[in-house]
Short mmCIF file of C-alpha atoms and ligand atoms in Angstrom, two decimals:
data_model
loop_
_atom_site.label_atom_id
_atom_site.label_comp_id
_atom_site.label_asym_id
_atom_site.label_seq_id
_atom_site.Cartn_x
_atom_site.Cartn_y
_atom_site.Cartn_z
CA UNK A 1 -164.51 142.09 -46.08
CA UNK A 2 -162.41 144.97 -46.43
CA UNK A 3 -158.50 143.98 -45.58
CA UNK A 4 -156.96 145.24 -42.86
CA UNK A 5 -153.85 147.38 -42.46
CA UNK A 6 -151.05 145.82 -40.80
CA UNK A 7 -148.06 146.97 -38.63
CA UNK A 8 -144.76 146.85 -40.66
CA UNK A 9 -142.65 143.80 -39.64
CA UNK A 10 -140.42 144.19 -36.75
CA UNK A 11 -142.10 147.71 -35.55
CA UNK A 12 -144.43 146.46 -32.68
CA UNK A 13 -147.13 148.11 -30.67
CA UNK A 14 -146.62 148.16 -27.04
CA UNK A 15 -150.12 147.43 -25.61
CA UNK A 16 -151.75 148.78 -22.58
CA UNK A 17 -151.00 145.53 -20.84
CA UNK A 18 -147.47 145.94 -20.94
CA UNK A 19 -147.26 149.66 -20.42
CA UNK A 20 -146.57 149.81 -17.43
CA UNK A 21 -143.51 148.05 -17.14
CA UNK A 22 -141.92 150.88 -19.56
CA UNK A 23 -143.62 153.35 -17.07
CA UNK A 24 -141.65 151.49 -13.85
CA UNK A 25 -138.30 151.25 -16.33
CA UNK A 26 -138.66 154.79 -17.42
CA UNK A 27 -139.11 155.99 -14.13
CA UNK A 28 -135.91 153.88 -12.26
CA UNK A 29 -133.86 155.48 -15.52
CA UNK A 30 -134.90 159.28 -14.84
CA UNK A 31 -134.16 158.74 -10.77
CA UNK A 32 -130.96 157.05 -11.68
CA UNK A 33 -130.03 159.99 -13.93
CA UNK A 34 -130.54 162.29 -11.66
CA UNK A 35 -128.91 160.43 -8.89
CA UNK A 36 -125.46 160.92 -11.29
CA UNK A 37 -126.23 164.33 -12.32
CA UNK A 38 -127.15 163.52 -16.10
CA UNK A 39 -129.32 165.69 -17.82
CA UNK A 40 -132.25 164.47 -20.22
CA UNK A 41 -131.40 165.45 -24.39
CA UNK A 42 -134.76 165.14 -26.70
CA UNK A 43 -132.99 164.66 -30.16
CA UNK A 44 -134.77 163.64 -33.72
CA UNK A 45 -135.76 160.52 -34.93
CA UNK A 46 -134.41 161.79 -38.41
CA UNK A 47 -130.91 162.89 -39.24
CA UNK A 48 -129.23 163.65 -42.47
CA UNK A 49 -127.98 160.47 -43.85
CA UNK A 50 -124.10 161.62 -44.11
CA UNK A 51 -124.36 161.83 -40.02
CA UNK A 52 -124.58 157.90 -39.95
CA UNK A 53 -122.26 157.70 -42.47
CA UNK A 54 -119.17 159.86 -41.24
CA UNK A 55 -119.68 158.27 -37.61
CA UNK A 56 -120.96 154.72 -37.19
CA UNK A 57 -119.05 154.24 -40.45
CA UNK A 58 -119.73 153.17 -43.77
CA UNK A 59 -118.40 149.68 -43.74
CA UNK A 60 -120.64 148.43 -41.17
CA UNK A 61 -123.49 146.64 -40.92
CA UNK A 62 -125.47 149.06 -39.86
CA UNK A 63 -124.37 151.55 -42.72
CA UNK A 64 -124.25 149.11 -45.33
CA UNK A 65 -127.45 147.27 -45.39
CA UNK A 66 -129.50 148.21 -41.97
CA UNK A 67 -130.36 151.87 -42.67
CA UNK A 68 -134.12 153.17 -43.00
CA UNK A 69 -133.06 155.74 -46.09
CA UNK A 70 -135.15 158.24 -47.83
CA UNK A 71 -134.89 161.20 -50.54
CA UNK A 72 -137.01 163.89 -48.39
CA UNK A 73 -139.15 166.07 -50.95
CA UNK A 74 -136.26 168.15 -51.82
CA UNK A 75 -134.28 165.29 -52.64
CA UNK A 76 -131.59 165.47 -49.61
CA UNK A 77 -131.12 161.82 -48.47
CA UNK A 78 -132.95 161.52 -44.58
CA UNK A 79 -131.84 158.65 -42.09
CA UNK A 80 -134.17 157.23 -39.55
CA UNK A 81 -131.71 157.34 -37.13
CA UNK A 82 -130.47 153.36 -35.96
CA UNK A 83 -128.98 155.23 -32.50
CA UNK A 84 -128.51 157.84 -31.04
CA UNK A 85 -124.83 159.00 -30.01
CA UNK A 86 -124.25 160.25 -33.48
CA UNK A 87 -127.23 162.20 -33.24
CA UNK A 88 -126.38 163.41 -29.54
CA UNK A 89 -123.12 164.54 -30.47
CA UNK A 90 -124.45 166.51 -33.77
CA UNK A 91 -126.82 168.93 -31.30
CA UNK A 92 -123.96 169.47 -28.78
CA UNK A 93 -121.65 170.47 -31.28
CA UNK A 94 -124.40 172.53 -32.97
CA UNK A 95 -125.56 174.21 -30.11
CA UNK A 96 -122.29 174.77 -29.00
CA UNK A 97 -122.80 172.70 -25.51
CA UNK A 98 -119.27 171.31 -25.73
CA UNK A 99 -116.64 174.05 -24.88
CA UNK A 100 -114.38 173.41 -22.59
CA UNK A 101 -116.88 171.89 -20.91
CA UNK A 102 -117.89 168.78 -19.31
CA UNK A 103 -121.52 167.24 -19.81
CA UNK A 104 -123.54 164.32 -18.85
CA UNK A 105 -126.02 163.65 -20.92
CA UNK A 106 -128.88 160.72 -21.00
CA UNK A 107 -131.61 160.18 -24.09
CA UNK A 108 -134.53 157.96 -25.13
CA UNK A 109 -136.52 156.99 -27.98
CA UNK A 110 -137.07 154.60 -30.61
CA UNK A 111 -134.35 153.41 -33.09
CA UNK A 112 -134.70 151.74 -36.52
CA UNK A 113 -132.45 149.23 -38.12
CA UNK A 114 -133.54 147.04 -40.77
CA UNK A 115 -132.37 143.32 -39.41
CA UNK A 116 -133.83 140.26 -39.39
CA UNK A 117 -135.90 140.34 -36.93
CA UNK A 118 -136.43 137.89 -34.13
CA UNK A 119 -136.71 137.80 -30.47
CA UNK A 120 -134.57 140.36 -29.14
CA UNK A 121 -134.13 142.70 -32.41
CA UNK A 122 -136.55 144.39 -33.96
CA UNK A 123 -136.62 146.97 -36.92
CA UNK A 124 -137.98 149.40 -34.61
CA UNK A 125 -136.80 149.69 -30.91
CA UNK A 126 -136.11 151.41 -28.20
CA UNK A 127 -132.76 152.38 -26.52
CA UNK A 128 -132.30 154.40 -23.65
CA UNK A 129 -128.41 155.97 -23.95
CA UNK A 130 -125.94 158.30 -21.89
CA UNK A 131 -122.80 160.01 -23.23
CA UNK A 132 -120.58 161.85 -21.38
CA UNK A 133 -117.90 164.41 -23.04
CA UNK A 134 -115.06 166.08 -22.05
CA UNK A 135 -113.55 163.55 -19.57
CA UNK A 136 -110.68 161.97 -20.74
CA UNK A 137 -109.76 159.90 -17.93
CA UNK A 138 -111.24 156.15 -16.42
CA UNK A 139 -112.76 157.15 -14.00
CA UNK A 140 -115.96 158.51 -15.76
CA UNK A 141 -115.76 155.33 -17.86
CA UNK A 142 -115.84 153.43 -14.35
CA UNK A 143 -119.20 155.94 -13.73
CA UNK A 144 -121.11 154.84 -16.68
CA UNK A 145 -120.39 151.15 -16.09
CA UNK A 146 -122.03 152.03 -12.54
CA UNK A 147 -124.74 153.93 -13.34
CA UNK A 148 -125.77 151.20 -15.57
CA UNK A 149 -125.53 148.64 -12.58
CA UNK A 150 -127.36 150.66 -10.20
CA UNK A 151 -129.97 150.63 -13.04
CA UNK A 152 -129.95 146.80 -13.16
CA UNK A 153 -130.03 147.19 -9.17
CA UNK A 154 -133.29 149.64 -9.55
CA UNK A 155 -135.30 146.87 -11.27
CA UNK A 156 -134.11 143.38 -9.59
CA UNK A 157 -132.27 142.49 -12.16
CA UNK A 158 -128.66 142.46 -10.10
CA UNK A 159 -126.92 138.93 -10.48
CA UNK A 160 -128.92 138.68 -14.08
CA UNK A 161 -126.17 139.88 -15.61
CA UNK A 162 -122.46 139.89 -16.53
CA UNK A 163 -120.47 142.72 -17.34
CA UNK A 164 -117.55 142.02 -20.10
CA UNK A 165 -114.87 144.46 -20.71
CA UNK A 166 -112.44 144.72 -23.87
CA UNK A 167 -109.64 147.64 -24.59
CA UNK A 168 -109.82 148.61 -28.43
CA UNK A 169 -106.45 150.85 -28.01
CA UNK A 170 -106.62 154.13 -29.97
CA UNK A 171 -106.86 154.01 -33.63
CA UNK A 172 -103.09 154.25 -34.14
CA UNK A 173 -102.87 150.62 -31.94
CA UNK A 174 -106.05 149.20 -34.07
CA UNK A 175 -104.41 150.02 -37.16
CA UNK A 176 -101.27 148.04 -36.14
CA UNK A 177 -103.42 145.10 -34.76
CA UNK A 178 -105.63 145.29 -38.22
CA UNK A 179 -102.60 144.58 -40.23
CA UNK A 180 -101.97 141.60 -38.29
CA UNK A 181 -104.98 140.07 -38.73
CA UNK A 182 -105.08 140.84 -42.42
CA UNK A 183 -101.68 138.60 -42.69
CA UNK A 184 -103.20 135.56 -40.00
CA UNK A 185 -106.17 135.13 -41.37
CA UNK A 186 -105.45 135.97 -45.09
CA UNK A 187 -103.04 132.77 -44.33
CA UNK A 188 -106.47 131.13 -43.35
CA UNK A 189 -108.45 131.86 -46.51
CA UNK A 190 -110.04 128.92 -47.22
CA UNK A 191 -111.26 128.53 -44.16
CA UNK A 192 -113.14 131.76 -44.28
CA UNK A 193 -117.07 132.30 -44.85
CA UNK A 194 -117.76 134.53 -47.27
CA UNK A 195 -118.65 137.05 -44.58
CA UNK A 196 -115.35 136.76 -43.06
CA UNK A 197 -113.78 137.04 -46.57
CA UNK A 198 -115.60 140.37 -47.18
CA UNK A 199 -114.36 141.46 -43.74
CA UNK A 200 -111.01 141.04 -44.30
CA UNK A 201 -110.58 143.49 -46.78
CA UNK A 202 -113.16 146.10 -45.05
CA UNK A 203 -113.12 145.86 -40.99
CA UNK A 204 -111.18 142.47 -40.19
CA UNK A 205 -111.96 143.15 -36.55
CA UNK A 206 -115.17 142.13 -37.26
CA UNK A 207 -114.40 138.49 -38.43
CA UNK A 208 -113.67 138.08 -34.34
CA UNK A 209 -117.56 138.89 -33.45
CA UNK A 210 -118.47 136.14 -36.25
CA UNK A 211 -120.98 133.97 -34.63
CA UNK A 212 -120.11 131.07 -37.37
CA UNK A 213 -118.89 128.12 -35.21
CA UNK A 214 -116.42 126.77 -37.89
CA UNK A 215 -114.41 129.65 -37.62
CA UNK A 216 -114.33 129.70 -33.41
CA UNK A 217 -111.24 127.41 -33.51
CA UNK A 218 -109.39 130.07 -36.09
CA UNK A 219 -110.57 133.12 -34.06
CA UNK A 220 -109.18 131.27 -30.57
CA UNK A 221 -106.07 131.29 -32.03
CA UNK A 222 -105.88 134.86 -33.53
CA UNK A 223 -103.68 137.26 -32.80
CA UNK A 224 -104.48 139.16 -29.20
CA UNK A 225 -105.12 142.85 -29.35
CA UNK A 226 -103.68 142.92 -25.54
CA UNK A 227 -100.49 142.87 -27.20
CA UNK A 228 -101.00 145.72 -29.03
CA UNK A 229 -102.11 148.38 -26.59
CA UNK A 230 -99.88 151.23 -25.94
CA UNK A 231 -98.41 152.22 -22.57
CA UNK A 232 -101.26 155.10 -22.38
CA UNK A 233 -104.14 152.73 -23.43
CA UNK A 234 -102.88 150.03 -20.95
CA UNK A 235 -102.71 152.74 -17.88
CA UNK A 236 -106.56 153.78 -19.11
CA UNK A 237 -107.70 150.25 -19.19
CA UNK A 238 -106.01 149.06 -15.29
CA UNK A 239 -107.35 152.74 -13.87
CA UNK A 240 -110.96 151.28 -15.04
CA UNK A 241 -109.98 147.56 -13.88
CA UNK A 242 -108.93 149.01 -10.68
CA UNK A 243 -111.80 151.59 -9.68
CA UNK A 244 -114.07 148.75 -10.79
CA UNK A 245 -112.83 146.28 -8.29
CA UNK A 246 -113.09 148.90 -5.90
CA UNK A 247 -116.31 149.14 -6.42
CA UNK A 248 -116.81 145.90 -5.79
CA UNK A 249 -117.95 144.76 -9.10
CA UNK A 250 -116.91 141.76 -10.93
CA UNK A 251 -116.61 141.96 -15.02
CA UNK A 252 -114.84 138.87 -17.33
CA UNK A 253 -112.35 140.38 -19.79
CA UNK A 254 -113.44 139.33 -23.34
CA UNK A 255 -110.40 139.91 -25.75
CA UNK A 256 -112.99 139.21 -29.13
CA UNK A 257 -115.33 142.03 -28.26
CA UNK A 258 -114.77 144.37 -30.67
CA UNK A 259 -118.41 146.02 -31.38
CA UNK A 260 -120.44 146.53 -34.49
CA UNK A 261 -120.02 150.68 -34.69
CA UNK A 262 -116.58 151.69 -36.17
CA UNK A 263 -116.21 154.59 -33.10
CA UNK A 264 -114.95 153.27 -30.40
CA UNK A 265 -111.85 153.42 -28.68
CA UNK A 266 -109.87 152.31 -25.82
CA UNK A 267 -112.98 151.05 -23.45
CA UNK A 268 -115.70 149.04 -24.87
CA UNK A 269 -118.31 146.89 -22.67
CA UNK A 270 -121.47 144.84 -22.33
CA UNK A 271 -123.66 143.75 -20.04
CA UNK A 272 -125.17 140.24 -21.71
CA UNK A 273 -127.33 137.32 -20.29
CA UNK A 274 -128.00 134.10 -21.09
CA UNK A 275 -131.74 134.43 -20.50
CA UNK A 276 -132.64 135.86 -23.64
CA UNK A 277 -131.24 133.42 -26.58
CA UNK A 278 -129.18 134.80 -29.03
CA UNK A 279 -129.84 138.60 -28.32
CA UNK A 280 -128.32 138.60 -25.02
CA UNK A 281 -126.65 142.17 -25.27
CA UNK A 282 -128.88 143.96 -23.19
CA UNK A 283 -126.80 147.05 -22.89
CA UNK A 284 -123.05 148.08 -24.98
CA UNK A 285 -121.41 151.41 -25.13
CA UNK A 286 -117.39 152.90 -24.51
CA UNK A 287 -115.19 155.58 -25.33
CA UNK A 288 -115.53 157.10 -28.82
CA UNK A 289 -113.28 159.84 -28.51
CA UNK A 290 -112.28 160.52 -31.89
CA UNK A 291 -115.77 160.82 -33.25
CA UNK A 292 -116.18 165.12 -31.68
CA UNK A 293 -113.02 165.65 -34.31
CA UNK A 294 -114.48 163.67 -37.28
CA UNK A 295 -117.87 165.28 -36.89
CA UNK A 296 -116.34 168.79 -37.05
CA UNK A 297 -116.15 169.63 -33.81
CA UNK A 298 -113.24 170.63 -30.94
CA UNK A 299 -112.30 168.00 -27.87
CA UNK A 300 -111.40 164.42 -27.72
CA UNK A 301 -113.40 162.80 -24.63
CA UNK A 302 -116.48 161.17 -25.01
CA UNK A 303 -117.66 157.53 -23.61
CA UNK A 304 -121.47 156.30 -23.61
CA UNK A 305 -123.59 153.21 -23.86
CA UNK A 306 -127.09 152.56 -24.89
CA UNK A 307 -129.46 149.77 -23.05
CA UNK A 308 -131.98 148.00 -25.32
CA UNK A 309 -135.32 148.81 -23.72
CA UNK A 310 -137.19 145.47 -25.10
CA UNK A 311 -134.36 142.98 -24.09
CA UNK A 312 -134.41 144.82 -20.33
CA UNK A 313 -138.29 144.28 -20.48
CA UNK A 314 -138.33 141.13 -21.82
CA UNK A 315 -136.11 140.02 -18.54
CA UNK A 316 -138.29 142.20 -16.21
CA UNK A 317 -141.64 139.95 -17.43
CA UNK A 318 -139.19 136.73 -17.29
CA UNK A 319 -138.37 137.53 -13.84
CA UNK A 320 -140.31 138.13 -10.24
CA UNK A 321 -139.17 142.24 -10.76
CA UNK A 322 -142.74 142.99 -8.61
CA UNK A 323 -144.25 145.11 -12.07
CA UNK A 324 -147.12 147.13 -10.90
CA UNK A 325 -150.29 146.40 -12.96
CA UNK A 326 -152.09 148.63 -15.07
CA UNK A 327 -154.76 148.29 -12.55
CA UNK A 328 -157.34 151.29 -11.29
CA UNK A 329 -157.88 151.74 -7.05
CA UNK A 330 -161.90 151.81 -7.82
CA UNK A 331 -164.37 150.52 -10.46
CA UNK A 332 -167.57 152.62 -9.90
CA UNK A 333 -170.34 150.26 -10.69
CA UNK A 334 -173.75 152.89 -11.40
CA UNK A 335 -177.00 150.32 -12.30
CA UNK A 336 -179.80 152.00 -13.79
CA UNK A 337 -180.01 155.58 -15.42
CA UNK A 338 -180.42 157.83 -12.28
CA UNK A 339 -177.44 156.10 -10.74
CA UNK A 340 -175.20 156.80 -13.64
CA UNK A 341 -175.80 160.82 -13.58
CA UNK A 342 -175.31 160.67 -9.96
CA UNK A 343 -172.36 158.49 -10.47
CA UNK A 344 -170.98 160.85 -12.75
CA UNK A 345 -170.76 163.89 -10.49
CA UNK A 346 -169.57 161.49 -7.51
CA UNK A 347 -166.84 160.40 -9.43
CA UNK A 348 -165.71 163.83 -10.51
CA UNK A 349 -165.97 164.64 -6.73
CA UNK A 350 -163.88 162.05 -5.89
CA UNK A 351 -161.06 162.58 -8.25
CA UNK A 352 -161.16 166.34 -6.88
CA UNK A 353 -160.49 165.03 -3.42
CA UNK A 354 -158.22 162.47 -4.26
CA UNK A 355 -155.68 163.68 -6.65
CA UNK A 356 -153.94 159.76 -6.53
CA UNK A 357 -157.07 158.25 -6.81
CA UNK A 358 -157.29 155.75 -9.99
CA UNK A 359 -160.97 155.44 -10.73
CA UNK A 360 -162.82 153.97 -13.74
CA UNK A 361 -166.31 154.46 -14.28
CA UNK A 362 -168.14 152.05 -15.22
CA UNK A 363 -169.70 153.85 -18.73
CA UNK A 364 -172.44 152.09 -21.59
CA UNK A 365 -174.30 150.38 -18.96
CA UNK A 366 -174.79 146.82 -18.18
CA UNK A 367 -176.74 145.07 -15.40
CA UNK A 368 -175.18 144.67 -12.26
CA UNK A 369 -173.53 141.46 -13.09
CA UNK A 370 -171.97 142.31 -15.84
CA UNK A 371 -170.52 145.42 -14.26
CA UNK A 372 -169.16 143.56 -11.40
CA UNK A 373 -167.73 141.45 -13.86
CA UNK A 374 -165.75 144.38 -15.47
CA UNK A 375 -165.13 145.64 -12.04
CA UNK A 376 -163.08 142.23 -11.42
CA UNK A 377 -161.20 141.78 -14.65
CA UNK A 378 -160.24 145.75 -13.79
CA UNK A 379 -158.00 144.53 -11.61
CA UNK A 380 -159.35 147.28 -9.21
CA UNK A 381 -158.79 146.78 -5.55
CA UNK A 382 -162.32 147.86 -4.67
CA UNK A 383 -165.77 148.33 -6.33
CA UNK A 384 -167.97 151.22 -5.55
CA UNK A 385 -171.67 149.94 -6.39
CA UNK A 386 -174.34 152.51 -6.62
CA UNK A 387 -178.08 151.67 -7.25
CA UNK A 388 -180.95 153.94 -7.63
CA UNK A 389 -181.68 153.44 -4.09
CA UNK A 390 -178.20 154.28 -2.86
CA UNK A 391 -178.04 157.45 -4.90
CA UNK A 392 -181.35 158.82 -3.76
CA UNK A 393 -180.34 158.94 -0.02
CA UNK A 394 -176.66 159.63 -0.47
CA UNK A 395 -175.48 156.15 0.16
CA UNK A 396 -172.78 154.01 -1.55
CA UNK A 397 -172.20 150.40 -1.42
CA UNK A 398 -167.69 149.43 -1.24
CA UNK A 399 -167.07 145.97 -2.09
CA UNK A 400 -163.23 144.81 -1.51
CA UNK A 401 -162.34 142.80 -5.02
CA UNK A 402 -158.97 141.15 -3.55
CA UNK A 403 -158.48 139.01 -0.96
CA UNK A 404 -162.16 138.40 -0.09
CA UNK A 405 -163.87 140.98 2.63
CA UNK A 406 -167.33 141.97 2.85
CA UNK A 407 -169.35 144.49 1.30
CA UNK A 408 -170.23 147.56 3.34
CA UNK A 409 -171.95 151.02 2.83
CA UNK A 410 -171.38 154.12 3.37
CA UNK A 411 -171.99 157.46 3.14
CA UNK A 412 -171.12 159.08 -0.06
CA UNK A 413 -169.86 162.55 1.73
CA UNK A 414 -167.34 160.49 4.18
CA UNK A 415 -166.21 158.35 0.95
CA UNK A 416 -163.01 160.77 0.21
CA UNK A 417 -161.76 159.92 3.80
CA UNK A 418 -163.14 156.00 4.00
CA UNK A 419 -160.69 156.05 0.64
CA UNK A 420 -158.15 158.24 1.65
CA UNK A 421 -157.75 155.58 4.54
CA UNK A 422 -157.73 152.77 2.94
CA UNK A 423 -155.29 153.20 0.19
CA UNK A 424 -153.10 155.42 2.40
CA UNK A 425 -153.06 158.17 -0.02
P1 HAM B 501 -125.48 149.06 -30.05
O1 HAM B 501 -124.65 147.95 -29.51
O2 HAM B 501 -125.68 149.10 -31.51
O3 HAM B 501 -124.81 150.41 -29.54
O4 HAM B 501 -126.91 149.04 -29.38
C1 HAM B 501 -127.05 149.10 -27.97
C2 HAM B 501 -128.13 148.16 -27.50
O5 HAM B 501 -129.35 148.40 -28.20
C3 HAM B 501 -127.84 146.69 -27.77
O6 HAM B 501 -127.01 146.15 -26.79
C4 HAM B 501 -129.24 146.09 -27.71
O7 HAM B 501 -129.62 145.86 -26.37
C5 HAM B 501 -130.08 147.19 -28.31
N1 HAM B 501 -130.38 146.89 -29.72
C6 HAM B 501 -129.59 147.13 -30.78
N2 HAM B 501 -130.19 146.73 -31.93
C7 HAM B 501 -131.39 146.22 -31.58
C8 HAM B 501 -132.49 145.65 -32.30
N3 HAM B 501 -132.48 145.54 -33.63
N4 HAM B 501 -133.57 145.23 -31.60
C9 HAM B 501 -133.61 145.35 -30.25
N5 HAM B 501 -132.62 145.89 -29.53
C10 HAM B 501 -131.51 146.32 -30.17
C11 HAM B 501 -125.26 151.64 -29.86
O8 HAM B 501 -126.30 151.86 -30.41
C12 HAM B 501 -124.37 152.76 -29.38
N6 HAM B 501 -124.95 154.04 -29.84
C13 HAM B 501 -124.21 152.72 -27.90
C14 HAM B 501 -123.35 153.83 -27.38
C15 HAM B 501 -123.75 154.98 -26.81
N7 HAM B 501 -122.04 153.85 -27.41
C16 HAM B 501 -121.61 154.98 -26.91
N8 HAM B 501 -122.63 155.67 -26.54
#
């Protein structure tokens, strides 16, 4: 037998089954962006690779070993883009969207990173991000962090998750604290893996996010950024504490979050949960505002985050989040051949009348037991069952499929109403 093609590991297919829980997600994030006044951006899944590089930064992970990387036919080197604020901020500054202006922005789409994957990452998935520019102060920092809970709010997930909040300083502050973890743990050596070791000549920050349990004791006792913040970092970082309290929601500070992408500063956040094992960052994002001036462009304000879609819909199936199912209003069952022409037009009828109406047809034939049988596993609410006799004198049996009822006819010119009744349309 001829071998079959496979998907590429860690790019997955997202089934008609589970459809429609992107549908309901997709649809809470577009209310909840307009609710805040964001506006949707459609970028490309392929930038030049020098984007990545002059942004995220090159000694990170994502930049050093993650990166899908191509020559294109004319030899230029492509990037399937692993995010998408680099990419956001490229078309603003290109189109010239950022003058003296302020804009909220909000984008979708796949990403590709080449990890390991396991549940929770994947080499392709999907984020769903919002950046905001030209607003230096906390209190559009305190909007995003909002926005993302009345998205949590939107799908039951409220309560699922914690919010943790970290001040990186400005770059001035980081370079300061940098050089004080160079000298602590360059006293500590020894002690270091050999990622840790390769850190601490490239992004020592980093070695605080390590994951490697001999080294927790060691990172407890590091050095605290806290100390390190300026008087105008500090002032940013209360204004958000503050007008988050006001709002009534509760965040723990987390001194070693630091973040993977070399361009934040000042704010940095994530909402994690313990439901999901080790990939328990569903959604991460702050204030990059240095990265408009390194990518060419005028202005200094920019904050944003980026949910991961799978992780969110991963919690949604965990959970009792009420997911609609891909399921039809009415299976038309049509035995014999007459029945099935009829059927035909009647159904076209009906989807004229009923603009809402979900209706599947039953098509390739079947005896009347097996079509009921499809009819069932549907999931449709009611079954339509037409026979030669019923078609010759304009008759139509309705069987309910859920929570028992019994079968009736009627007539096939009253069915638009008898429908439009029943499922309230
Ligand atoms: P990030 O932390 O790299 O930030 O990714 C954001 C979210 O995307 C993560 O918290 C996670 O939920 C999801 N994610 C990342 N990698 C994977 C993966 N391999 N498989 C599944 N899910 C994943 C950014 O990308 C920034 N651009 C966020 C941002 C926007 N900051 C400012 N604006």
């Amino acid at each position: 037998m001829t071998e079959k093609v496979q998907a590429i590991r860690g790019m997955h297919d997202i089934l008609p089954d589970r459809t429609p829980a992107w549908q309901r997600l997709e649809a809470e994030v577009r209310r909840v962006m307009g609710a805040y006044g964001y506006g949707e951006i459609r970028l490309p899944i392929v930038e030049k690779t020098e984007l990545f590089q002059r942004s995220i930064g090159e000694v990170t992970d994502i930049v050093e070993k993650e990166m899908y990387t191509f020559a294109d036919r004319n030899g230029d080197s492509l990037t399937l883009r692993p995010e998408g604020t680099a990419g956001c901020l490229r078309a603003c500054l290109e189109h010239g969207l950022l003058h003296n202006q302020v804009l909220r922005l909000w984008y979708g789409g796949p990403m590709f990173r080449h990890e390991r994957p396991q549940k929770g990452r994947y080499r392709q998935f999907h984020q769903i991000g919002v950046e905001a520019y030209g607003m230096p102060g906390p209190d559009i920092d305190a909007e995003v962090i909002l926005l993302s809970r009345r998205l949590w709010s939107a799908l039951n997930l409220a309560g699922r998750l914690e919010l943790q909040l970290n001040s990186l300083g400005t770059l001035e502050e980081r370079l300061a604290y940098r050089a004080e973890l160079v000298d602590y743990f360059g006293r500590y050596r020894a002690l270091l893996d050999p990622d840790s070791l390769r850190r601490l000549e490239t992004n020592p920050l980093r070695i605080l996010d390590s994951k490697n349990p001999d080294l927790a004791a060691l990172i407890a006792d590091a050095p605290a950024f806290s100390d390190f913040l300026g008087d105008e970092s500090r002032r940013h970082f209360d204004g958000l504490r503050e007008r988050l309290e006001l709002a009534g929601l509760a965040y723990v500070l987390n001194p070693r979050l630091v973040r993977g992408l070399d361009y934040y500063c000042k704010t940095v956040f994530e909402w994690v949960t313990t439901e999901l094992g080790a990939q328990g960052t569903v959604c991460a994002g702050g204030r990059y505002d240095g990265l408009i001036e390194q990518l060419g462009g005028r202005g200094s304000a920019a904050i944003g985050f980026a949910l991961g879609v799978e992780r969110l819909i991963e919690m949604l199936d965990d959970g009792a989040a009420g997911l609609d199912v891909a399921a039809p209003h009415v299976y038309l069952i049509q035995v014999g051949e007459s029945a099935e022409r009829h059927g035909g037009v009647l159904a076209e009828r009906l989807r004229d009348a009923l603009p809402h109406l979900q209706l599947v047809a039953n098509c390739g034939a079947g005896s009347f037991k097996s079509q009921f049988k499809r009819a069932d596993r549907s999931g449709a609410a009611l079954a339509l069952i037409l026979g030669e006799d019923e078609a010759r004198v304009g008759l139509i049996g309705v069987k309910p499929l859920r929570g028992g009822g019994d079968q009736t006819t009627v007539e096939q010119s009253v069915l638009p109403q008898y429908l439009r009744d029943f499922f309230r349309f």
